[in-house]
Structures are given as C-alpha cells and as structure tokens.
Amino acid sequence: MDAMKPVIILVRPQLGQNIGKAARAMYNFGLTEMRLVAPRDGWPNPDAGPSASGADVVLDNAQVFETLDEAVGDLHHVFATTVRPRDMEKPVVTPEQAAKSIHDNAAKNERSGFMFGPERSGLANDDILLADTVLTVPVNPEFGSLNLAQAVVLAAYEWSKLSDIVGISGIKEKDPAATKAALIGFFEQLEDALDKKRHFHPIQRRSAMVTSLRNMFQSAGFSSQQIQTLRGVIKSLSRPDNSFDK
Amino acid sequence: MDAMKPVIILVRPQLGQNIGKAARAMYNFGLTEMRLVAPRDGWPNPDAGPSASGADVVLDNAQVFETLDEAVGDLHHVFATTVRPRDMEKPVVTPEQAAKSIHDNAAKNERSGFMFGPERSGLANDDILLADTVLTVPVNPEFGSLNLAQAVVLAAYEWSKLSDIVGISGIKEKDPAATKAALIGFFEQLEDALDKKRHFHPIQRRSAMVTSLRNMFQSAGFSSQQIQTLRGVIKSLSRPDNSFDK
C-alpha cells in the first residue's frame, strides 16, 4: 500500500543533480514519496530532471518544507542515515534491519521515513535528534564515502526486498507510536516549563541537557496516548502551588 | 582473503566517469579488483579519477583486456548482470543469492567475478554465454533503468554483508537499566509531587492513573542515569515559582 511506503527526506540537499539521482534510486525500488527540507538552490531545480532519467513522477510530487520538524510531523518512525554511528544514545541499525522494522511498523499502520543529510556534511546532530534510530551502512572502514544516491539506493533496495512479504500478525498490539509532531509538541512544552523554572543551569549546558532529554523520551517509544498523559503531568507539576485554591 | 574476493569486470564501458563511480562503489564495500574489457575511450581515462572520490587504489590496479575471454580466464564462476532475465537457459539469481554462492565458492578456493555491460546497451548475448549464471536485480517493473554504479554497488554490498571486512564500529552500548529500587524511588517522588499539585482527580481514579504512569515509565527502559535526570526534572517543575528569586 502506497500510503505505508517509507518516505525519503533529503535534508538541505545541495545539488539538483543529486536530488535527481536520489529520485531515480527511489523509483528503481518502488518508492515515490520524496520530501525536501530547505533545498539549497530552491525548488524546482532544473538540474534534477535530467539525472532522474525518467523518474519524473518522484520529482513532480516532491514536497518542500522549511524545517525538518514539519517534514517529519506525520511520521511515526524516522531513521537518520549517517556514515558512522555518532554518540547519540540511539539504536544503530543496518539497512536490512531498518527495512524489517519499516515493514513491521507498516503492518501496524505506522509510517516511517529515512532522513539523508546534505552531501558535504551529512545530517547535523540537531537533525538526528528527531530520529528514533540511526541507520548506518556498514562500509569499508578504510573508505567510507558513500554518496547520497548510493545511500538512498541501498535503503530502498532493502525495503523492496521485503515488500511482498506479509507481516506476521497476532503479536500483542502496542498502541500506535506517537507521531513526531506529537513528540515535538511535548518537547516544547517540557522545555518551556523547565525554562520557566530555571532548570537549565548553567545556561551554557542547556543545549546538552535538552539533547539528552529529547533522546531519552524519543527512545522510550511512548504512544500518542502516553504522550498526552505526560503532557498532563508536566502541566500539573508546573502550575503555581496556589492555582487550585481559587 | 583478498585473492578470493570477487572481481568486477566492466565490459566495453563507455564513460570514464562511470568507471570511476564503479570503482568508488566497489571500494565502499571492500572490493579492489577491477578488470576493463576494451574500454571505449582507452585507459587510463582522465575522467575516471575525479568520480572515484578517493578510490584510486582500485583504478590504479585496474587491468585492461582486449577480450572478455582473457578477462575471465582465471575465474571459476562468472555472474552476468542484466536488467531482466534473458532467454539464455542459465540460472537467474538475485544479488543476495549471488553473494552466497561466491562465498561458498571462495571456501572451495574457487574465484568468482561479476560482469557488467556497456552503459547504453548492457551485455551482449555473446558476453553472457561466458557466464555460469545471470544476476538480475529485482527492480520496479515500471522503471528498470539501474545505472552501472548502482548495479555495482548492490552486487558489492550483498557480497560484503556476508564477509567480515565491513562492520559498524562504535555502536553505543546502552547504559545499564535502572534498578527497581531506583524506579520505585522515582515513582514515589513523582506521585508525591503530583499529589501536592492535586493532579489526581477525581481522587477515585488515583489508583488507575498511578498504575498507568508506572507502567509507562517501566516499559520505557530508562537507565539509572536517565532516572536521575527525570528526578531532577520533577524537582525543578514542582518547585514554587519564586523559589529561585531569593
């Protein structure tokens, strides 16, 4: 089912040519939904078409977002592709393992996406924060420069290998995972409440503390319902002591 | 063992750029032996180096042959890569199945090679005659134009998955899970703070709400360190607004 195929998200892509090649790689393996976050040279980009070699349907339907938050808002699971695992306290998987999870998630009506960073620098740590899982292609330790289209082709290829397989049902259903938009809303509420109570001190450590909180809640795998519960908890805890005495 | 790694044979390759990209794809997955059969623009080709992006060792050691017969003379098993199976009465395998045979053959000291045809036309039927097996990448039936470097990357990637030359290093071990005592301490602090803010209402539902909070944090699998972090968050959130104004 198309609506459950993974989305390919190119974060701040640089060359139109590479966007075209990524589209071709996607379509070779049956993926059609591309999202572009702040493409450097704007969109549409005349360099993309020729290198897509006929995968125009992917480029024509590509959606553009200003921020990564918006681009992943409706997804339940996001894989951040990196050349090597970073110190992010997130599970690290291979393309094969990612494909397996994506199919399992799709069977529960939960949609996934792959994030790929800019050609030169890869994903920033702030981008990776929004991911549940880091996807790393195991490459030659002496030569790790995998280009964007190659990384996309491997992710799409592994997904396609499992795409005829029907998931096994009957395992106890978990509630649907929270969407990224729900998680982001929760993060903002929590950080705002903590700012008001001056939790982050010294202030220079705020960023590191926020990162570690976000990673922690991200990896907990809470459902939408649980995120709602947590929002209620934060709201209660942070209200003034006398607010219910009126 | 290097001498048992598969060889990549490019038959009448056209663009130097594509030879470079194929070299890069090979080296990403630990393959180093490239053979060129009658490259259209001669060899060396100045366009190859830049697109190899550093995989110079592959290009520097590439061997050139006038005929395919010579190029495959020392090999025991040859896979002919084609976009779709042709009517050749040869077994047809996927990249994954080819990788498995190549490793099995290597264990018997028998060496294998992958043949790839010219970019525009692919392998000629006469070329395929020399192969034992046809290798076909299962692609989108509506869009089968896989480029040369992508075909090489998939063949090399599947081979590397079964070898131990590549690997993901630096996977972060998870911190040890919190002890139950630490969890219980956290639960008590949280529930106490919520009681003070009259979170649990109506009070008859307190027990069900506590159960659901405890289950939720229990299943999140937080580490001791993360539980400490959470305790700090609860403490900050629940302190009176003016406590830091003193």
Coordinates of C-alpha atoms in Angstrom, one line a residue:
Chain A
M1 CA 0.0 0.0 0.0
D2 CA 1.5 3.3 -1.1
A3 CA 0.5 5.2 2.0
M4 CA 2.7 2.9 4.1
K5 CA 5.8 3.0 1.9
P6 CA 8.6 4.8 3.6
V7 CA 9.3 8.5 2.8
I8 CA 12.7 9.7 1.6
I9 CA 13.6 13.0 3.3
L10 CA 16.5 14.9 1.9
V11 CA 17.7 17.5 4.4
R12 CA 19.2 20.6 3.0
P13 CA 20.3 18.9 -0.2
Q14 CA 22.9 20.8 -2.2
L15 CA 23.0 19.8 -5.9
G16 CA 19.9 19.4 -8.0
Q17 CA 21.7 16.6 -9.8
N18 CA 21.9 14.6 -6.6
I19 CA 18.2 15.1 -5.9
G20 CA 17.5 13.7 -9.4
K21 CA 19.7 10.7 -8.8
A22 CA 18.1 10.0 -5.5
A23 CA 14.7 10.1 -7.2
R24 CA 15.9 7.6 -9.7
A25 CA 17.3 5.3 -7.0
M26 CA 14.0 5.6 -5.1
Y27 CA 11.8 4.8 -8.1
N28 CA 14.0 1.8 -9.1
F29 CA 12.8 0.2 -6.0
G30 CA 9.3 1.4 -6.0
L31 CA 9.5 4.4 -3.6
T32 CA 7.7 7.5 -4.8
E33 CA 7.4 10.0 -1.9
M34 CA 10.3 12.5 -1.6
R35 CA 10.4 15.4 0.8
L36 CA 12.9 18.2 0.6
V37 CA 13.9 20.2 3.6
A38 CA 15.3 23.7 2.7
P39 CA 17.0 22.6 -0.6
R40 CA 20.0 24.9 -1.1
D41 CA 19.1 26.0 -4.6
G42 CA 15.4 26.2 -4.2
W43 CA 12.8 24.1 -5.9
P44 CA 12.1 23.1 -8.6
N45 CA 15.7 22.8 -9.7
P46 CA 16.4 22.4 -13.4
D47 CA 19.4 20.1 -12.7
A48 CA 17.2 17.5 -11.1
G49 CA 15.2 16.3 -14.0
P50 CA 17.9 15.1 -16.4
S51 CA 19.7 13.0 -13.7
A52 CA 16.4 11.4 -12.7
S53 CA 16.5 9.5 -16.0
G54 CA 12.8 9.2 -16.2
A55 CA 11.8 9.1 -12.5
D56 CA 9.9 12.3 -13.1
V57 CA 6.9 11.1 -11.1
V58 CA 9.0 11.3 -7.9
L59 CA 10.3 14.8 -8.6
D60 CA 6.9 16.1 -9.7
N61 CA 5.4 15.0 -6.4
A62 CA 8.3 16.1 -4.2
Q63 CA 7.1 18.2 -1.3
V64 CA 9.2 21.1 0.1
F65 CA 9.4 22.0 3.8
E66 CA 11.2 24.8 5.5
T67 CA 12.0 22.8 8.6
L68 CA 12.7 19.2 9.4
D69 CA 10.1 19.3 12.1
E70 CA 7.4 19.9 9.5
A71 CA 8.8 17.3 7.2
V72 CA 8.6 14.5 9.7
G73 CA 5.4 15.7 11.6
D74 CA 3.1 12.9 10.3
L75 CA 5.6 10.1 10.6
H76 CA 5.8 7.6 13.4
H77 CA 9.4 6.3 12.9
V78 CA 12.3 8.1 11.5
F79 CA 15.7 6.7 10.5
A80 CA 18.7 9.0 10.3
T81 CA 21.3 7.9 7.8
T82 CA 24.8 8.5 8.9
V83 CA 28.2 7.3 7.7
R84 CA 29.2 6.2 11.1
P85 CA 27.3 5.9 14.4
R86 CA 27.5 9.1 16.4
D87 CA 27.4 9.3 20.1
M88 CA 23.7 9.8 20.2
E89 CA 22.4 7.0 22.5
K90 CA 20.1 5.8 19.8
P91 CA 19.9 2.3 18.4
V92 CA 22.0 1.8 15.3
V93 CA 20.8 -0.5 12.5
T94 CA 21.8 -1.7 9.1
P95 CA 19.6 -1.1 6.0
E96 CA 18.4 -4.6 6.3
Q97 CA 17.3 -4.2 9.9
A98 CA 15.7 -0.9 9.1
A99 CA 13.7 -2.5 6.2
K100 CA 12.4 -5.1 8.6
S101 CA 11.3 -2.6 11.1
I102 CA 9.6 -0.4 8.5
H103 CA 7.6 -3.4 7.3
D104 CA 6.6 -4.3 10.8
N105 CA 5.6 -0.7 11.5
A106 CA 3.6 -0.5 8.3
A107 CA 1.7 -3.6 9.4
K108 CA 0.6 -1.6 12.4
N109 CA -0.3 1.4 10.2
E110 CA 2.7 3.3 11.4
R111 CA 4.6 5.1 8.8
S112 CA 8.4 5.5 8.5
G113 CA 10.9 7.8 6.8
F114 CA 14.6 7.8 6.0
M115 CA 16.5 11.1 6.5
F116 CA 19.6 11.9 4.5
G117 CA 21.8 14.9 5.2
P118 CA 23.5 17.4 2.8
E119 CA 26.1 15.9 0.5
R120 CA 29.0 17.6 2.1
S121 CA 28.4 17.4 5.8
G122 CA 25.7 14.8 6.4
L123 CA 23.0 15.3 9.0
A124 CA 23.6 17.7 11.8
N125 CA 23.2 16.4 15.4
D126 CA 20.1 18.5 15.8
D127 CA 18.5 16.7 12.8
I128 CA 19.4 13.4 14.2
L129 CA 17.6 14.3 17.4
L130 CA 14.3 13.9 15.6
A131 CA 15.1 10.3 14.6
D132 CA 14.3 7.2 16.6
T133 CA 17.1 5.2 15.0
V134 CA 20.4 5.7 13.3
L135 CA 20.8 3.8 10.0
T136 CA 24.4 3.1 9.1
V137 CA 25.5 1.2 6.1
P138 CA 28.4 -1.0 7.0
V139 CA 31.2 0.1 4.7
N140 CA 34.9 -0.5 4.2
P141 CA 36.4 1.1 7.3
E142 CA 39.2 2.5 5.2
F143 CA 36.8 4.1 2.7
G144 CA 33.5 5.4 3.9
S145 CA 32.5 8.0 1.4
L146 CA 29.1 6.7 0.3
N147 CA 27.4 9.2 -2.0
L148 CA 23.8 10.3 -1.5
A149 CA 22.2 8.3 -4.3
Q150 CA 24.1 5.2 -3.2
A151 CA 22.8 5.5 0.3
V152 CA 19.3 6.0 -1.0
V153 CA 19.6 3.0 -3.3
L154 CA 20.6 0.7 -0.5
A155 CA 17.8 1.8 1.8
A156 CA 15.2 1.5 -1.0
Y157 CA 16.6 -1.8 -2.2
E158 CA 16.5 -3.4 1.2
W159 CA 13.0 -2.2 1.7
S160 CA 11.9 -3.5 -1.7
K161 CA 13.4 -7.0 -0.9
L162 CA 10.8 -7.4 1.8
S163 CA 7.9 -5.6 0.1
D164 CA 6.0 -8.7 -0.9
I165 CA 6.2 -10.2 2.5
V166 CA 3.1 -10.1 4.6
G167 CA 3.7 -9.3 8.2
I168 CA 3.1 -11.7 11.0
S169 CA 0.1 -10.8 13.0
G170 CA -1.2 -11.9 16.3
I171 CA 1.6 -10.3 18.4
K172 CA 0.2 -8.2 21.2
E173 CA -0.6 -4.9 19.7
K174 CA 1.1 -1.9 21.2
D175 CA -0.8 1.4 21.0
P176 CA 0.3 3.3 17.9
A177 CA 3.6 5.2 18.4
A178 CA 3.3 9.0 18.8
T179 CA 3.8 10.9 15.7
K180 CA 6.9 13.2 15.5
A181 CA 4.6 16.2 15.7
A182 CA 3.1 15.0 19.0
L183 CA 6.6 14.4 20.3
I184 CA 7.9 17.7 19.3
G185 CA 4.9 19.4 20.9
F186 CA 5.7 17.6 24.1
F187 CA 9.3 18.5 24.0
E188 CA 8.4 22.2 23.5
Q189 CA 6.0 22.1 26.4
L190 CA 8.6 20.4 28.7
E191 CA 11.4 22.7 27.8
D192 CA 9.3 25.8 28.1
A193 CA 8.1 24.7 31.6
L194 CA 11.7 23.9 32.6
D195 CA 12.9 27.2 31.3
K196 CA 10.3 29.0 33.4
K197 CA 11.6 27.1 36.5
R198 CA 15.2 27.8 35.5
H199 CA 16.0 24.1 35.4
F200 CA 18.8 24.5 32.8
H201 CA 21.8 25.9 34.6
P202 CA 24.4 26.8 33.9
I203 CA 22.7 28.1 30.8
Q204 CA 25.6 27.0 28.7
R205 CA 24.6 23.4 29.3
R206 CA 21.0 24.0 28.2
S207 CA 21.6 22.6 24.8
A208 CA 23.3 19.4 26.0
M209 CA 20.6 18.9 28.6
V210 CA 17.8 19.4 26.1
T211 CA 19.5 16.9 23.8
S212 CA 19.8 14.3 26.4
L213 CA 16.1 14.8 27.5
R214 CA 14.9 14.5 23.9
N215 CA 16.9 11.4 23.2
M216 CA 15.6 9.8 26.3
F217 CA 11.9 10.4 25.6
Q218 CA 12.4 9.6 21.9
S219 CA 13.9 6.2 22.7
A220 CA 11.2 5.4 25.2
G221 CA 8.8 4.6 22.4
F222 CA 5.8 6.3 24.0
S223 CA 2.4 6.1 22.3
S224 CA 0.3 9.1 21.5
Q225 CA -1.9 8.4 24.5
Q226 CA 1.2 8.2 26.7
I227 CA 2.5 11.5 25.4
Q228 CA -0.9 13.0 26.3
T229 CA -0.6 11.6 29.8
L230 CA 2.9 13.1 30.1
R231 CA 1.7 16.5 28.9
G232 CA -0.9 16.4 31.7
V233 CA 1.8 15.6 34.2
I234 CA 4.0 18.4 33.1
K235 CA 1.1 20.8 33.2
S236 CA 0.1 19.8 36.7
L237 CA 3.7 19.8 38.1
S238 CA 4.5 23.2 36.7
R239 CA 1.4 25.1 37.8
P240 CA 1.7 27.5 40.6
D241 CA 1.0 26.0 44.0
N242 CA -2.0 28.2 44.7
S243 CA -3.7 27.9 41.3
F244 CA -6.2 25.4 42.6
D245 CA -7.1 27.2 45.7
K246 CA -9.3 29.7 44.0
Chain B
M1 CA 41.3 -13.2 1.8
D2 CA 41.9 -10.8 -1.0
A3 CA 42.6 -13.4 -3.6
M4 CA 39.2 -14.8 -3.1
K5 CA 37.2 -11.6 -3.4
P6 CA 35.1 -11.4 -6.5
V7 CA 36.4 -9.4 -9.5
I8 CA 34.3 -6.7 -11.1
I9 CA 34.5 -6.9 -14.9
L10 CA 33.3 -3.9 -16.9
V11 CA 32.7 -5.0 -20.5
R12 CA 33.2 -2.2 -23.1
P13 CA 32.5 0.6 -20.6
Q14 CA 31.8 3.9 -22.2
L15 CA 32.3 6.9 -19.9
G16 CA 35.4 7.3 -17.7
Q17 CA 33.1 8.9 -15.1
N18 CA 31.2 5.7 -14.8
I19 CA 34.3 3.7 -14.4
G20 CA 35.3 6.0 -11.6
K21 CA 31.9 5.7 -9.9
A22 CA 32.0 1.9 -10.2
A23 CA 35.5 1.9 -8.5
R24 CA 34.1 4.0 -5.7
A25 CA 31.2 1.7 -5.3
M26 CA 33.5 -1.3 -5.2
Y27 CA 35.8 0.1 -2.7
N28 CA 33.0 1.2 -0.4
F29 CA 32.3 -2.5 0.1
G30 CA 35.9 -3.7 0.2
L31 CA 36.3 -4.9 -3.4
T32 CA 39.5 -3.9 -5.1
E33 CA 40.0 -5.8 -8.3
M34 CA 38.6 -4.2 -11.4
R35 CA 39.0 -5.5 -14.9
L36 CA 38.2 -3.5 -18.0
V37 CA 37.4 -5.2 -21.3
A38 CA 38.0 -2.9 -24.3
P39 CA 37.1 0.4 -22.7
R40 CA 35.7 2.7 -25.4
D41 CA 37.9 5.7 -24.6
G42 CA 41.1 3.7 -23.8
W43 CA 42.8 3.5 -20.5
P44 CA 43.8 5.3 -18.3
N45 CA 40.9 7.7 -18.7
P46 CA 41.3 11.2 -17.0
D47 CA 37.6 11.3 -16.3
A48 CA 37.7 8.3 -14.0
G49 CA 39.8 9.6 -11.2
P50 CA 37.6 12.5 -10.0
S51 CA 34.5 10.4 -9.8
A52 CA 36.2 7.7 -7.9
S53 CA 36.3 10.2 -5.0
G54 CA 39.4 8.6 -3.5
A55 CA 39.1 5.0 -4.5
D56 CA 42.3 5.5 -6.5
V57 CA 43.7 2.1 -5.4
V58 CA 41.0 0.4 -7.5
L59 CA 41.7 2.5 -10.6
D60 CA 45.5 2.2 -10.3
N61 CA 45.3 -1.5 -10.2
A62 CA 42.7 -1.9 -12.9
Q63 CA 43.7 -4.4 -15.6
V64 CA 42.8 -4.0 -19.2
F65 CA 41.9 -6.8 -21.5
E66 CA 41.1 -6.8 -25.2
T67 CA 38.6 -9.6 -25.0
L68 CA 36.2 -10.9 -22.4
D69 CA 37.7 -14.4 -22.8
E70 CA 41.0 -13.2 -21.5
A71 CA 39.4 -11.2 -18.7
V72 CA 37.6 -14.2 -17.2
G73 CA 40.2 -16.8 -18.0
D74 CA 41.3 -17.4 -14.4
L75 CA 37.9 -17.3 -12.8
H76 CA 35.8 -20.3 -11.8
H77 CA 32.4 -18.7 -11.7
V78 CA 31.1 -15.7 -13.6
F79 CA 27.8 -13.8 -13.0
A80 CA 26.4 -11.8 -15.9
T81 CA 24.4 -8.8 -14.7
T82 CA 21.4 -8.0 -16.7
V83 CA 18.4 -5.7 -16.2
R84 CA 16.0 -8.5 -16.9
P85 CA 16.5 -12.2 -17.3
R86 CA 17.1 -13.2 -20.9
D87 CA 16.2 -16.4 -22.6
M88 CA 19.6 -18.0 -22.0
E89 CA 18.8 -21.2 -20.2
K90 CA 21.0 -20.2 -17.3
P91 CA 20.1 -20.0 -13.7
V92 CA 19.0 -16.5 -12.7
V93 CA 19.8 -15.2 -9.2
T94 CA 19.4 -12.1 -7.1
P95 CA 22.4 -10.2 -5.7
E96 CA 21.8 -11.8 -2.4
Q97 CA 21.9 -15.3 -3.9
A98 CA 25.0 -14.5 -5.9
A99 CA 26.8 -13.3 -2.8
K100 CA 26.0 -16.6 -1.1
S101 CA 27.4 -18.6 -4.0
I102 CA 30.5 -16.5 -4.2
H103 CA 31.3 -17.1 -0.5
D104 CA 30.6 -20.8 -0.9
N105 CA 32.9 -20.9 -3.9
A106 CA 35.6 -19.0 -2.1
A107 CA 35.5 -21.6 0.6
K108 CA 36.4 -24.1 -2.0
N109 CA 39.2 -21.9 -3.3
E110 CA 37.1 -21.1 -6.4
R111 CA 37.1 -17.5 -7.5
S112 CA 34.1 -15.6 -8.9
G113 CA 33.5 -12.4 -11.0
F114 CA 30.6 -10.1 -11.8
M115 CA 30.3 -8.9 -15.4
F116 CA 28.6 -5.6 -16.2
G117 CA 27.9 -4.4 -19.8
P118 CA 28.2 -1.1 -21.5
E119 CA 26.0 1.7 -20.1
R120 CA 23.8 2.1 -23.1
S121 CA 23.1 -1.5 -24.2
G122 CA 24.1 -3.9 -21.4
L123 CA 25.8 -7.2 -22.1
A124 CA 25.6 -8.8 -25.5
N125 CA 24.3 -12.3 -25.7
D126 CA 27.8 -13.4 -26.7
D127 CA 29.1 -12.0 -23.5
I128 CA 26.5 -13.7 -21.4
L129 CA 27.5 -17.1 -23.0
L130 CA 30.6 -17.0 -20.9
A131 CA 28.7 -16.7 -17.6
D132 CA 27.5 -19.5 -15.5
T133 CA 24.7 -17.5 -14.0
V134 CA 22.6 -14.5 -14.8
L135 CA 22.4 -11.9 -12.0
T136 CA 19.3 -9.8 -12.0
V137 CA 18.4 -7.1 -9.6
P138 CA 14.7 -7.2 -8.9
V139 CA 13.6 -3.6 -9.7
N140 CA 10.3 -1.8 -10.1
P141 CA 8.8 -3.4 -13.2
E142 CA 7.7 0.1 -14.3
F143 CA 11.2 1.6 -14.0
G144 CA 14.1 -0.6 -14.6
S145 CA 16.9 1.8 -15.5
L146 CA 19.5 0.9 -12.9
N147 CA 22.8 2.7 -13.7
L148 CA 26.1 1.0 -13.8
A149 CA 27.4 2.2 -10.5
Q150 CA 24.2 1.3 -8.8
A151 CA 24.3 -2.2 -10.1
V152 CA 27.9 -2.5 -8.9
V153 CA 27.1 -1.1 -5.5
L154 CA 24.3 -3.6 -5.0
A155 CA 26.5 -6.6 -6.0
A156 CA 29.4 -5.4 -3.8
Y157 CA 27.1 -4.6 -0.9
E158 CA 25.5 -8.0 -0.8
W159 CA 28.9 -9.6 -1.1
S160 CA 30.2 -7.5 1.8
K161 CA 27.2 -8.4 4.0
L162 CA 28.5 -11.9 4.2
S163 CA 32.1 -11.1 4.7
D164 CA 33.6 -9.7 7.8
I165 CA 35.6 -6.9 6.2
V166 CA 32.9 -4.3 6.9
G167 CA 31.3 -3.7 10.1
I168 CA 29.7 -1.0 12.2
S169 CA 32.0 0.1 14.9
G170 CA 31.3 2.2 17.8
I171 CA 27.7 1.1 18.5
K172 CA 27.0 2.5 21.8
E173 CA 26.1 0.1 24.5
K174 CA 23.0 1.1 26.4
D175 CA 23.6 2.2 29.9
P176 CA 22.5 -0.4 32.5
A177 CA 18.8 -0.3 33.2
A178 CA 17.8 1.3 36.4
T179 CA 17.3 -1.0 39.3
K180 CA 13.7 -1.5 40.6
A181 CA 14.7 0.4 43.7
A182 CA 15.7 3.4 41.7
L183 CA 12.5 3.2 39.7
I184 CA 10.4 3.0 42.8
G185 CA 12.1 6.0 44.3
F186 CA 11.3 7.9 41.2
F187 CA 7.7 6.8 41.2
E188 CA 7.3 7.9 44.8
Q189 CA 8.8 11.3 44.1
L190 CA 6.6 11.8 41.1
E191 CA 3.4 10.7 42.7
D192 CA 4.1 12.8 45.8
A193 CA 4.8 15.9 43.6
L194 CA 1.6 15.2 41.7
D195 CA -0.4 14.8 44.9
K196 CA 0.8 18.2 46.1
K197 CA -0.4 19.7 42.8
R198 CA -3.7 17.8 43.0
H199 CA -3.1 16.1 39.7
F200 CA -5.1 13.0 40.5
H201 CA -8.7 13.9 40.2
P202 CA -11.3 12.7 40.8
I203 CA -9.4 11.1 43.6
Q204 CA -11.2 7.7 43.0
R205 CA -9.2 7.5 39.8
R206 CA -5.8 8.0 41.5
S207 CA -5.0 4.3 41.7
A208 CA -5.7 3.7 38.0
M209 CA -3.7 6.8 37.0
V210 CA -0.8 5.8 39.1
T211 CA -0.8 2.3 37.6
S212 CA -0.8 3.7 34.1
L213 CA 2.1 6.1 34.9
R214 CA 4.1 3.4 36.5
N215 CA 3.6 1.0 33.6
M216 CA 4.6 3.7 31.1
F217 CA 7.9 4.5 32.8
Q218 CA 8.6 0.9 33.5
S219 CA 8.3 -0.1 29.8
A220 CA 10.4 2.9 28.7
G221 CA 13.5 1.0 29.8
F222 CA 15.3 4.1 31.3
S223 CA 18.8 3.7 32.7
S224 CA 19.8 4.7 36.2
Q225 CA 21.3 7.9 34.8
Q226 CA 18.1 8.7 33.0
I227 CA 16.0 8.2 36.1
Q228 CA 18.3 10.6 37.9
T229 CA 17.7 13.1 35.1
L230 CA 14.0 12.7 35.4
R231 CA 14.2 13.2 39.2
G232 CA 15.9 16.5 38.5
V233 CA 13.1 17.4 36.0
I234 CA 10.3 16.6 38.5
K235 CA 12.1 18.6 41.2
S236 CA 12.5 21.6 39.0
L237 CA 9.0 21.6 37.7
S238 CA 7.4 21.2 41.0
R239 CA 9.2 23.9 42.9
P240 CA 7.4 27.1 43.7
D241 CA 7.8 29.8 41.0
N242 CA 9.5 32.1 43.4
S243 CA 12.0 29.7 44.9
F244 CA 14.9 30.9 42.9
D245 CA 14.2 34.6 43.4
K246 CA 15.7 34.6 46.9

